[in-house]
Coordinates of C-alpha atoms and ligand atoms in Angstrom, one line a residue:
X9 CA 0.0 0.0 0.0
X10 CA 1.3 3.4 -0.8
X11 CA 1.1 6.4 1.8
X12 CA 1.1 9.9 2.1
X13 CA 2.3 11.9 4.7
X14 CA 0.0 14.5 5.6
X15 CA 2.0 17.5 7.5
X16 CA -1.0 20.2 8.7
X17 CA 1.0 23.1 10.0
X18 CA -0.3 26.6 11.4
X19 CA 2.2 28.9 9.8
X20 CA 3.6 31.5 12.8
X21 CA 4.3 35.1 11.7
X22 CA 7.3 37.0 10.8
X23 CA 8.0 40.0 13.6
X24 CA 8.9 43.3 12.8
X25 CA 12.6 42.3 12.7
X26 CA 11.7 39.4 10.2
X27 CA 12.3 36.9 12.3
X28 CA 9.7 34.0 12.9
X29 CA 7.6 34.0 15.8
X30 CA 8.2 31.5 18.1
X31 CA 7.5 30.9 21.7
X32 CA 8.7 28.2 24.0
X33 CA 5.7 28.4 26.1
X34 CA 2.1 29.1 23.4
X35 CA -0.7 30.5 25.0
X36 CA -2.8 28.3 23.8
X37 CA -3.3 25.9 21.1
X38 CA -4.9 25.9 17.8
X39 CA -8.2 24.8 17.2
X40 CA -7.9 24.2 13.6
X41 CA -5.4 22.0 13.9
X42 CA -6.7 19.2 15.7
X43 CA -9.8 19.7 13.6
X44 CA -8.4 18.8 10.1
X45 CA -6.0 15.8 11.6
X46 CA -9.8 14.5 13.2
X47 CA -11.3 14.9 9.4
X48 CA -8.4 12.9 7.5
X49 CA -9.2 9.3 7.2
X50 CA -6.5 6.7 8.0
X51 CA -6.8 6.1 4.2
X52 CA -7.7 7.5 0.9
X53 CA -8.0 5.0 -1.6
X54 CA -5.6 2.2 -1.3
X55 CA -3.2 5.1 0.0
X56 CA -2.6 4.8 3.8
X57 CA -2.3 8.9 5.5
X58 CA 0.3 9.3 8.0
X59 CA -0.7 12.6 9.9
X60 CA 2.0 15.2 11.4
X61 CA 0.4 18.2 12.9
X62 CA 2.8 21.3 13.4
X63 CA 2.1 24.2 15.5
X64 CA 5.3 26.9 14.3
X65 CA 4.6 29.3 17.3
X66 CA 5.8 26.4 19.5
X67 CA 8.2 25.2 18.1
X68 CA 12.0 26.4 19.1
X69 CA 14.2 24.0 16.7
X70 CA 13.4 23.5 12.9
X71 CA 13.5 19.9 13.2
X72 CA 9.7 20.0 11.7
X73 CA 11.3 20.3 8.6
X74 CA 12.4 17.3 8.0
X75 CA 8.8 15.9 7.6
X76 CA 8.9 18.1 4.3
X77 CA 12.3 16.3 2.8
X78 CA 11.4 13.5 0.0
X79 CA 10.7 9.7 1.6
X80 CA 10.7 6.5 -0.4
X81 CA 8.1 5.4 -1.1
X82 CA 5.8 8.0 0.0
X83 CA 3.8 10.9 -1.0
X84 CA 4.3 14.5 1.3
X85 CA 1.3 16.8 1.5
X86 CA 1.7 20.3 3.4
X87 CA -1.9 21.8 4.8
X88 CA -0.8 25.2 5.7
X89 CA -4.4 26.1 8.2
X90 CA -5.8 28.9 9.7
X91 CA -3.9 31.1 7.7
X92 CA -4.6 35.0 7.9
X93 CA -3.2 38.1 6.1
X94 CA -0.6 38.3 9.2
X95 CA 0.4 34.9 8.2
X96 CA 0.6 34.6 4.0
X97 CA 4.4 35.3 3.8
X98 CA 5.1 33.0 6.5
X99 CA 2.9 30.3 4.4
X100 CA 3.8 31.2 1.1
X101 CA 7.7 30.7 2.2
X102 CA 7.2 27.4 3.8
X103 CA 5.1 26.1 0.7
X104 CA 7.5 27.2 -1.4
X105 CA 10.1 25.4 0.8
X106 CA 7.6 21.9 1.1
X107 CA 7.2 22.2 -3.4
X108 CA 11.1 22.6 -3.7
X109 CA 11.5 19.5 -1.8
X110 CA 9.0 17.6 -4.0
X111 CA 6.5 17.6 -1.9
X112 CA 2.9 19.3 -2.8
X113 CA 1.4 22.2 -0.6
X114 CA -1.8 23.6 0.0
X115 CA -2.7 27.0 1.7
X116 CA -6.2 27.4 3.5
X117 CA -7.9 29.9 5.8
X118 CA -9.5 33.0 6.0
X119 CA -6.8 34.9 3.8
X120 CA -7.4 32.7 0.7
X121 CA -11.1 32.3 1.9
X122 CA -11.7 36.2 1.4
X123 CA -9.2 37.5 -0.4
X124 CA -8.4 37.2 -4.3
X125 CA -4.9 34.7 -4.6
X126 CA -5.5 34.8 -8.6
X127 CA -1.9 36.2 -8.9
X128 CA -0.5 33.5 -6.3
X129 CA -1.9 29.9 -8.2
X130 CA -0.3 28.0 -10.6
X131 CA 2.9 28.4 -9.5
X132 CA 3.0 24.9 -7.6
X133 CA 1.0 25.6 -4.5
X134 CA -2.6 25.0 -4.0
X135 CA -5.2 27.3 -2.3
X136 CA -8.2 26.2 -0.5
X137 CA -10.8 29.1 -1.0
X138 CA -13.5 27.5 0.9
X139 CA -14.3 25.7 4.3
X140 CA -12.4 21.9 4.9
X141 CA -15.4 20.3 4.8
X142 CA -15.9 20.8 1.7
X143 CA -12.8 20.7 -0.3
X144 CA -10.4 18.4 1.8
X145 CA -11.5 14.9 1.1
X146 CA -10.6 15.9 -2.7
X147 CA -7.1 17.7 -1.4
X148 CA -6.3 14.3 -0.1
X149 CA -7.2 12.4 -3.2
X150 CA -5.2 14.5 -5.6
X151 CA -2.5 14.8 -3.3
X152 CA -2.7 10.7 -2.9
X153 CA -2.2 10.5 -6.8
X154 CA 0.6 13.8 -6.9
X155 CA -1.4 16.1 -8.4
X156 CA -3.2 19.0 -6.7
X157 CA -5.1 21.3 -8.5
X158 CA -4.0 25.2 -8.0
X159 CA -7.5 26.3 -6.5
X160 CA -10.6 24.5 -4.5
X161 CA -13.7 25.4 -3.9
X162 CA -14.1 28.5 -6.3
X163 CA -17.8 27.8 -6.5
X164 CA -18.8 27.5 -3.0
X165 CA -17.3 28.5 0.2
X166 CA -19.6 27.4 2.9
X167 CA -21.1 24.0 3.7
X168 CA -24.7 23.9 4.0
X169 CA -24.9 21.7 6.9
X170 CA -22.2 20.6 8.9
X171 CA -20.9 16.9 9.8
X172 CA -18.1 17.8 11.8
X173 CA -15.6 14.9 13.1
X174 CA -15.6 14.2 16.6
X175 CA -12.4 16.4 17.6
X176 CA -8.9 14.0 18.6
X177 CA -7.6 16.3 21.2
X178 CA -3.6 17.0 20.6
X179 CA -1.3 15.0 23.0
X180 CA -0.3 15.1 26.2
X181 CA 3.3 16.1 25.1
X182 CA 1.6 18.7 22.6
X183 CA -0.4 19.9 25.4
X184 CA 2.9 20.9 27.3
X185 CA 4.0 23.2 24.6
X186 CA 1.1 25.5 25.9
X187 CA 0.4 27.7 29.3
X188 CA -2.9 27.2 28.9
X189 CA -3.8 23.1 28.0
X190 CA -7.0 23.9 26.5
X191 CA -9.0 22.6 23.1
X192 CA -11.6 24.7 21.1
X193 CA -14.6 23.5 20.1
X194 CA -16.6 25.1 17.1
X195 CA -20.1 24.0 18.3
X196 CA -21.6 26.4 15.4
X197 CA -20.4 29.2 12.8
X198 CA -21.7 32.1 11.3
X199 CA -23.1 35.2 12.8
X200 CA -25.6 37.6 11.5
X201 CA -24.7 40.6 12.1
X202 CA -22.6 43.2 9.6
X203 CA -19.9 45.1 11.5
X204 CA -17.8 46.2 8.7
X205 CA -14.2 45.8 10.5
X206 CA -14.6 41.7 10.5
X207 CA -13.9 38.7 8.7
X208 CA -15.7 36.2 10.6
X209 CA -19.2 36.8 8.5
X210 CA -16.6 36.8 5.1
X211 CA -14.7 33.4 6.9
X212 CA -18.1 31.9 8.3
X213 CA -20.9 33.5 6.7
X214 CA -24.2 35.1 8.5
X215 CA -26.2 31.7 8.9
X216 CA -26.0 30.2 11.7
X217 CA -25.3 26.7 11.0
X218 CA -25.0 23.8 14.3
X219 CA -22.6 20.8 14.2
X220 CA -24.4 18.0 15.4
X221 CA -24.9 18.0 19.0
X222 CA -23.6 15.0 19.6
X223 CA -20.7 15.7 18.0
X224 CA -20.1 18.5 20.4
X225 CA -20.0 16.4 23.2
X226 CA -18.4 13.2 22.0
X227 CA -15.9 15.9 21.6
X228 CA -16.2 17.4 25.0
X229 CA -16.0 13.7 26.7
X230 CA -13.0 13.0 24.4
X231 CA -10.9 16.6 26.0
X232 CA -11.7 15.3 29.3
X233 CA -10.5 11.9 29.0
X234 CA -7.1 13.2 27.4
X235 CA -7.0 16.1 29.9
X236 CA -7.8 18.8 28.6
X237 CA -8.3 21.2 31.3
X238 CA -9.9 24.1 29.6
X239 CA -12.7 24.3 26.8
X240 CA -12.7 27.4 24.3
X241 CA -16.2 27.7 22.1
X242 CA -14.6 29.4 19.4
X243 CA -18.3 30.0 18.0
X244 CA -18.5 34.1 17.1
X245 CA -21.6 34.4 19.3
X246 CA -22.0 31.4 21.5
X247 CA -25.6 32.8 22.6
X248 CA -27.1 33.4 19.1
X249 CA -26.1 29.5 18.8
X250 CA -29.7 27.3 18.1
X251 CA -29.0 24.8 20.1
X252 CA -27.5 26.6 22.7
X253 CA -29.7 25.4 26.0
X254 CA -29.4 21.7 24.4
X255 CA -25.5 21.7 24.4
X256 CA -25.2 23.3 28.1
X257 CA -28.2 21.0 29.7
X258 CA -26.3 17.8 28.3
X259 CA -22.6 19.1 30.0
X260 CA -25.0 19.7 33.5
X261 CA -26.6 16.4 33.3
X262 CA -23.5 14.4 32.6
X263 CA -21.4 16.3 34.7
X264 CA -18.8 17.3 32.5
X265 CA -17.8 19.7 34.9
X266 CA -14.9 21.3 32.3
X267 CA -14.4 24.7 32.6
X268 CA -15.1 26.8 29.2
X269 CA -14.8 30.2 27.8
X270 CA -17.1 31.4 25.5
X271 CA -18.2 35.1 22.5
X272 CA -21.2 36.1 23.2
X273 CA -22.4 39.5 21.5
X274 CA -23.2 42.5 23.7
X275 CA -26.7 41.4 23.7
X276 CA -26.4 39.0 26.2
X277 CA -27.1 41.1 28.9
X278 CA -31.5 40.5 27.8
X279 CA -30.3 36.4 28.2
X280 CA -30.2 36.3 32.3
X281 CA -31.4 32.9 32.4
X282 CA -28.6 31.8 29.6
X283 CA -25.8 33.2 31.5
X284 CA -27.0 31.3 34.6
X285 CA -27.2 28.3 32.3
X286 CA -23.9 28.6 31.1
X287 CA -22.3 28.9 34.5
X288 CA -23.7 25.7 36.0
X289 CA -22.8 24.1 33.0
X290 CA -18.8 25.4 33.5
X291 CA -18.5 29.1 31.8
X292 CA -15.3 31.1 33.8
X293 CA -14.9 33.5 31.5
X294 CA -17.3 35.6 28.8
X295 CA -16.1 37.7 25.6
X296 CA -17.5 40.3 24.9
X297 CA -16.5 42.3 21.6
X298 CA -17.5 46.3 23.4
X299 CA -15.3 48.0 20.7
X300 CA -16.5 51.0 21.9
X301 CA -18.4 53.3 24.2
X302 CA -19.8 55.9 21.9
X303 CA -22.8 55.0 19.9
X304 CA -21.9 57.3 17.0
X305 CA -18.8 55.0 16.6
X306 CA -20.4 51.8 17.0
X307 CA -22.7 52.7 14.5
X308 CA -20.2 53.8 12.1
X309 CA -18.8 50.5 12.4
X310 CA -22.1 48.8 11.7
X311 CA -22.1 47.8 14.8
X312 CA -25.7 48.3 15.9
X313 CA -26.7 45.4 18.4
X314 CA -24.0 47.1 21.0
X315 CA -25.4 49.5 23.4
X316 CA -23.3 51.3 25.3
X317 CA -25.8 51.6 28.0
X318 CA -25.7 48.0 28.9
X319 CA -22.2 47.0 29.2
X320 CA -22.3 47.4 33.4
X321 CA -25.4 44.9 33.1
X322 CA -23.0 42.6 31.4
X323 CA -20.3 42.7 34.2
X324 CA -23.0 42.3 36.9
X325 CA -24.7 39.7 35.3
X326 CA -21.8 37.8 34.9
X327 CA -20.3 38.9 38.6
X328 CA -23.4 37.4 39.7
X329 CA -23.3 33.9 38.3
X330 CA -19.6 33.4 39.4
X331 CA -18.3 34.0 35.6
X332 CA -15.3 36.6 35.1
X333 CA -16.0 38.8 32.0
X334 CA -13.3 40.1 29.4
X335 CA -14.0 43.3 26.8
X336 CA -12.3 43.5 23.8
X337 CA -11.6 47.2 22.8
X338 CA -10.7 48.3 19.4
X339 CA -8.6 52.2 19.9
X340 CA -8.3 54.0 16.6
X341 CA -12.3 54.0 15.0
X342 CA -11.8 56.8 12.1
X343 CA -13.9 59.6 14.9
X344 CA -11.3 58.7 17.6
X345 CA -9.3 61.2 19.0
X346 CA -6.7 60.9 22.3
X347 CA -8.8 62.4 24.6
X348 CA -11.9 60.3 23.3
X349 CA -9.7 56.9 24.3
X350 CA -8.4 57.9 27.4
X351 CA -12.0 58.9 28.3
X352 CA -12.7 55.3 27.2
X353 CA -9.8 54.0 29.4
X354 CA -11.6 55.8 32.3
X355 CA -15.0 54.2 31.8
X356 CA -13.6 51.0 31.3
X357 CA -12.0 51.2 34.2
X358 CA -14.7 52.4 36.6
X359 CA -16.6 49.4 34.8
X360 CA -14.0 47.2 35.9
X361 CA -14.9 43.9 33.6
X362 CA -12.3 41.4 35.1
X363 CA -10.2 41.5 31.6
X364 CA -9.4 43.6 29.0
X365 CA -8.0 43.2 25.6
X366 CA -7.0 46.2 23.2
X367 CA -6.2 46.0 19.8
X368 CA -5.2 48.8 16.8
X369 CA -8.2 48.9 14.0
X370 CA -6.9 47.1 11.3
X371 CA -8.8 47.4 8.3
X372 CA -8.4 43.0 7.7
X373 CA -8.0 42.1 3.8
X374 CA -11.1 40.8 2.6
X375 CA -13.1 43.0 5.2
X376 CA -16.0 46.0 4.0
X377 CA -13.9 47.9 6.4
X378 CA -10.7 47.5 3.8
X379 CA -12.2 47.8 0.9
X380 CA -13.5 51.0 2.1
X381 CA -9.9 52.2 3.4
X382 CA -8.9 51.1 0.3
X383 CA -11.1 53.0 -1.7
X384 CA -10.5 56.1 -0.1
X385 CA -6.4 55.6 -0.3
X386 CA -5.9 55.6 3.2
X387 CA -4.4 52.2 3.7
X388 CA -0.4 53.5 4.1
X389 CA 1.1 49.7 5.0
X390 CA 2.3 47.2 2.1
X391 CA 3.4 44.9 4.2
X392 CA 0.8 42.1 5.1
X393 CA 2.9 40.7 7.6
X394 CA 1.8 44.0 9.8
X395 CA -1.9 43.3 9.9
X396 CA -1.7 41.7 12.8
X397 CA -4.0 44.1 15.2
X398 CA -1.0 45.7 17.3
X399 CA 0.3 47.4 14.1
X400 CA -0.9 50.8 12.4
X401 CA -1.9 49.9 8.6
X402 CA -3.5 53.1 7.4
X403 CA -3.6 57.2 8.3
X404 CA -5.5 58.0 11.0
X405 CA -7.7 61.9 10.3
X406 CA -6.8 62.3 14.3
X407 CA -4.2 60.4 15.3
X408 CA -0.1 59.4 14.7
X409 CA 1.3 55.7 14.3
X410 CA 3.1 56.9 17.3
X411 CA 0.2 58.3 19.2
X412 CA -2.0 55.4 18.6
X413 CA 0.6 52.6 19.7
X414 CA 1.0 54.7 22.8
X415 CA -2.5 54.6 23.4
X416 CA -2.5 50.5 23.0
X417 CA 0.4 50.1 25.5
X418 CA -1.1 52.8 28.0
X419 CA -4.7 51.2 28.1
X420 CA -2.8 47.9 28.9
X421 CA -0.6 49.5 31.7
X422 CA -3.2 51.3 33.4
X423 CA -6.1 49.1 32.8
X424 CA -4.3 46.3 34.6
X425 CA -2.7 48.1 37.4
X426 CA -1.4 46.2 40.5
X427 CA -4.1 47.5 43.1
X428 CA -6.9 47.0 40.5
X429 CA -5.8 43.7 39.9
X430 CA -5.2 42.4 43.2
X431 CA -9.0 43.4 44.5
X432 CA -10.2 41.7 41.2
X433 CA -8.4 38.4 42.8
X434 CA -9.2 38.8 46.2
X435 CA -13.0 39.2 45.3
X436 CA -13.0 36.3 43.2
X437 CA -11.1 34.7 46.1
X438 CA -14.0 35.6 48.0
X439 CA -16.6 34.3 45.7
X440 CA -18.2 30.7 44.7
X441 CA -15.5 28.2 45.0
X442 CA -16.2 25.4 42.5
X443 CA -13.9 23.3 39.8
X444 CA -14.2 26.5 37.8
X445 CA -12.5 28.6 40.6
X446 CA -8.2 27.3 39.2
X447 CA -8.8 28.6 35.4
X448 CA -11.0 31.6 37.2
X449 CA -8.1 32.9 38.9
X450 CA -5.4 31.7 36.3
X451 CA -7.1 33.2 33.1
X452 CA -7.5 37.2 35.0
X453 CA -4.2 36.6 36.8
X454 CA -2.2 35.3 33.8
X455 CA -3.4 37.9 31.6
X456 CA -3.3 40.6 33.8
X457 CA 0.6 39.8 34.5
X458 CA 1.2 39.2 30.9
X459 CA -0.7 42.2 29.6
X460 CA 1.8 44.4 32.1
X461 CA 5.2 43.0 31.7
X462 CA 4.0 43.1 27.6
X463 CA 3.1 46.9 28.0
X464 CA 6.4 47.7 29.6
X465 CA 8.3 46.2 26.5
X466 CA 5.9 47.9 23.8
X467 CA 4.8 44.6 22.8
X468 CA 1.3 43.1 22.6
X469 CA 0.2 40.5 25.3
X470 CA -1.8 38.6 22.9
X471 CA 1.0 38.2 20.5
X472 CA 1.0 34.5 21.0
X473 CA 2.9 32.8 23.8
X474 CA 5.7 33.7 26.1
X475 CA 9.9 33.5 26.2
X476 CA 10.3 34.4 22.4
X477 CA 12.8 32.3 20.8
X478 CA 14.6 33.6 17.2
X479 CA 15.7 31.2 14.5
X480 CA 14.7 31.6 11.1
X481 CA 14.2 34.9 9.4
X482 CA 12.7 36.0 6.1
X483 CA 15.8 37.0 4.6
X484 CA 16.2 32.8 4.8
X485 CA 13.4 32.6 2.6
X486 CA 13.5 35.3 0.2
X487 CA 14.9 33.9 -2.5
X488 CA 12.7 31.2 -2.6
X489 CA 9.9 33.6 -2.7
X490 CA 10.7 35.6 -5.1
X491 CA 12.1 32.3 -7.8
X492 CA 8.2 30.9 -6.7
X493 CA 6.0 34.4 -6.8
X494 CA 8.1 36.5 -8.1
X495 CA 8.3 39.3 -5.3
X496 CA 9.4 40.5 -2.3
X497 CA 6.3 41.2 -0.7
X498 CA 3.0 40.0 -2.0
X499 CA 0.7 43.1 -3.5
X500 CA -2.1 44.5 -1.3
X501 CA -4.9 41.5 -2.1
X502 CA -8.5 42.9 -3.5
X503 CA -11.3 41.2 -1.2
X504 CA -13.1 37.9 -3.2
X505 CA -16.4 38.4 -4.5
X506 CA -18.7 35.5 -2.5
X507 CA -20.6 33.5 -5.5
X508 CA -23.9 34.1 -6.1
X509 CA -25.4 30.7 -4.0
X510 CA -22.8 32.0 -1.1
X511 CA -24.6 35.8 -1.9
X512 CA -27.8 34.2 -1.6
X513 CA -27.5 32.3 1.4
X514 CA -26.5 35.4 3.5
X515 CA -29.4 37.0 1.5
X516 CA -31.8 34.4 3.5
X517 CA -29.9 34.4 6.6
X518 CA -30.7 37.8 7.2
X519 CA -34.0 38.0 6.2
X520 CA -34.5 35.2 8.8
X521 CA -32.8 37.4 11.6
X522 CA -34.3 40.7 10.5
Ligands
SF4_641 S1 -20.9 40.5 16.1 FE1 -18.8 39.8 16.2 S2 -18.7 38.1 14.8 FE2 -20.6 39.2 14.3 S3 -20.1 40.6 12.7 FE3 -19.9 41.7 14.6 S4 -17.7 41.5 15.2 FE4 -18.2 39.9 13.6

């Protein structure tokens, strides 16, 4: 029987020196990862798969790379996942590398999922430009008989209904390589909502479309078994999810007692009985995507559902159920100004959610958001590898490069500082005191201690593990790149136009949530 080595990597990042990200402690591990080694059969055909899964952010030495060197008798296949704008050099390079050594390479994600890679096929590496499900049985079969095809999925780039494998939770010694030993589970996708500044409704579309519940948990028992200590939903808005109640009733009655973090839109503060739900069911931490605490801005941003108003109903509701909540902040909405941030620094903090994360606007390739910057010529940043959220892209009407990367670090420094964080851990010392109570205390102190020695080296807490580690750099690959692609840096992508079925199931979706 022939095989074929099946090598799915997450491609890291190159840093602002060009050298390759790389941690030797990741925050935590990738979801999509363990998600495409559970979907590839032990064999296609008559050829047996032998699956390698990378994770480059963890990994210190570059012995990985000797997966992608030719073997007798065997077949190599690259799956580059998860790859966003941030990412495409970093993939591009290593595909480049895999095809030079004979093997064959794909690149999948949101990057080719929304934006236009025309200029990038049929130069040896394939691109996947729609969801796993539905292109990577046939990935596997061409790559079985050493010939895959430049593109997939052209035509369609969600599937309708989703049979999702039971996840195979990384191992034990994976597990290690992370601070936090947790697995996410994609119970649904899709969200139906339209801000303009995100990808998820290009990546996931706005129907809301559930993986069997069964699935979830077979998936949920499997984590605990191979323990998994934490759970991350990774679904946009866990509480728009359909079967929602279902999923969290099943985890009560069977006691999976694992302790979960979960999105949820800023509507959640109408779904009392939900957030109650959720924490007897395991929830430590919520999401919530606040942006922003002016309703001119939120709208602006097509962000309508937020209200302002009710963000303290949020943090209550979740005080009051033993669940620690975490805002996400965008700095830098076109209306912004310095004093209008710091004012939001001061709200935030007389708010006091338990967490806090900041990020630059970043008008994300394939976005509404960029093709409007585009448009109006204010994207100033060629270089992909920058549009990363910590990084200024375009020109601000009110605001420097060096004002607003100021503002990022000083939001971290003094929304997390010492005395604030220490009676955030002494009232949660105070509070319920249940399995939940360990990742409770190690999520807001972890972050808060990261987010402060982060902020006092100008660098951004969430950039994706600690104790950075420098091998490689993309002067080691440029050559390749430019014999493969011919250039240094790939052009500014245009966003991909969604096919008319993909057009008309959004069409429906809304209409349904109108
Ligand atoms: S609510 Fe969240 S997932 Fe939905 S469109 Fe807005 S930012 Fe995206």
């Amino acid at each position: 029987m022939s095989s074929l080595r099946v090598v799915i990597a997450k491609p890291s990042k190159y840093d602002a020196d060009g050298y390759v990200e790389r941690f030797r402690r990741g925050f935590m591990p990738n979801s999509t990862i363990p998600y495409l080694a559970s979907m590839t059969p032990r064999e296609v055909g008559a050829t047996r798969c032998e699956v390698h899964v990378v994770d480059e952010y963890v990994q210190t030495d570059l012995n990985y790379f000797s997966l992608l060197q030719p073997k007798p008798d065997a077949r190599t296949l690259l799956a580059l996942v998860g790859v966003q704008s941030h990412q495409l050099h970093r993939a591009l390079d290593l595909a480049a590398y895999a095809v030079s050594r004979g093997a064959q390479a794909v690149i999948g994600g949101p990057h080719p999922m929304t934006c236009d890679t025309t200029m990038l096929q049929g130069r040896g590496v394939s691109f996947a430009l729609s969801e796993a499900e539905i292109v990577w049985p046939s990935i596997l079969e061409d790559a079985a008989s050493g010939e895959v095809r430049p593109a997939y999925g052209r035509e369609q780039r969600w599937k309708h209904e989703l049979d999702s494998p039971v996840l195979r939770p990384p191992s034990k010694r994976d597990l290690r390589r992370y601070a936090v030993p947790m697995l996410g589970v994609y119970p649904a996708r899709g969200c139906p909502y339209s801000c303009n500044f995100c990808s998820v409704i290009k990546i996931a579309g706005h129907r809301i479309r559930n993986q069997p519940l069964e699935t979830t948990l077979a998936s949920l028992r499997a984590a605990k078994a191979a323990r998994v200590r934490f759970v991350m939903f990774t679904s946009d808005n866990f509480n728009k999810y359909t079967e929602v109640r279902e999923l969290l009733e099943a985890m009560i009655a069977e006691r999976i007692e694992l302790p979960f973090f979960a999105q949820c839109d800023a509507q959640i503060h109408r779904q009392e009985d939900l957030v109650e739900l959720m924490a007897r069911a395991g929830c430590h931490q919520i999401f919530v995507g606040a942006e922003s605490f002016n309703t001119e801005t939120l709208r602006g941003a097509h962000k309508f559902h937020n209200d302002p108003a009710r963000y303290a109903k949020i943090v209550a509701l979740c005080r009051d159920n033993g669940i620690t909540s975490h805002f996400s902040n965008i700095l830098g909405f076109p209306p912004d100004t310095e004093r209008g941030v710091l004012q939001h620094l001061v709200t935030l903090r007389e708010l006091a959610p338990d967490v806090a994360s900041f990020y630059i606007l970043t008008p994300v390739p394939g976005t509404e958001q960029y093709d409007d910057f585009l448009r109006q010529g204010w994207i100033t940043e060629r270089n992909l590898d920058r549009y990363d959220g910590t990084c200024v892209t375009w020109r601000h009407p009110n605001l420097s490069n060096e004002d607003l990367r100021h503002l990022l670090f000083r939001c971290y420094r003094d929304f997390y500082r010492a005395g604030d964080v220490v009676s955030k851990l002494l009232r949660l010392l105070r509070g319920r005191r249940d399995y939940r109570l360990f990742s409770t205390l190690f999520a807001v102190f972890g972050l808060s201690a990261m987010s402060r020695l982060s902020s006092a080296r100008r660098m951004h807490p969430m950039a994706g593990g600690i104790m950075r580690v420098r091998r490689d750099s993309a002067r080691d690959y440029a050559e390749l790149r430019r014999r493969v692609f011919g250039f240094d840096l790939a052009p500014l992508p245009a966003s991909l136009v969604l096919s008319k079925a993909d057009e008309e199931a959004n069409r429906r979706a809304k209409l349904v949530s109108a």
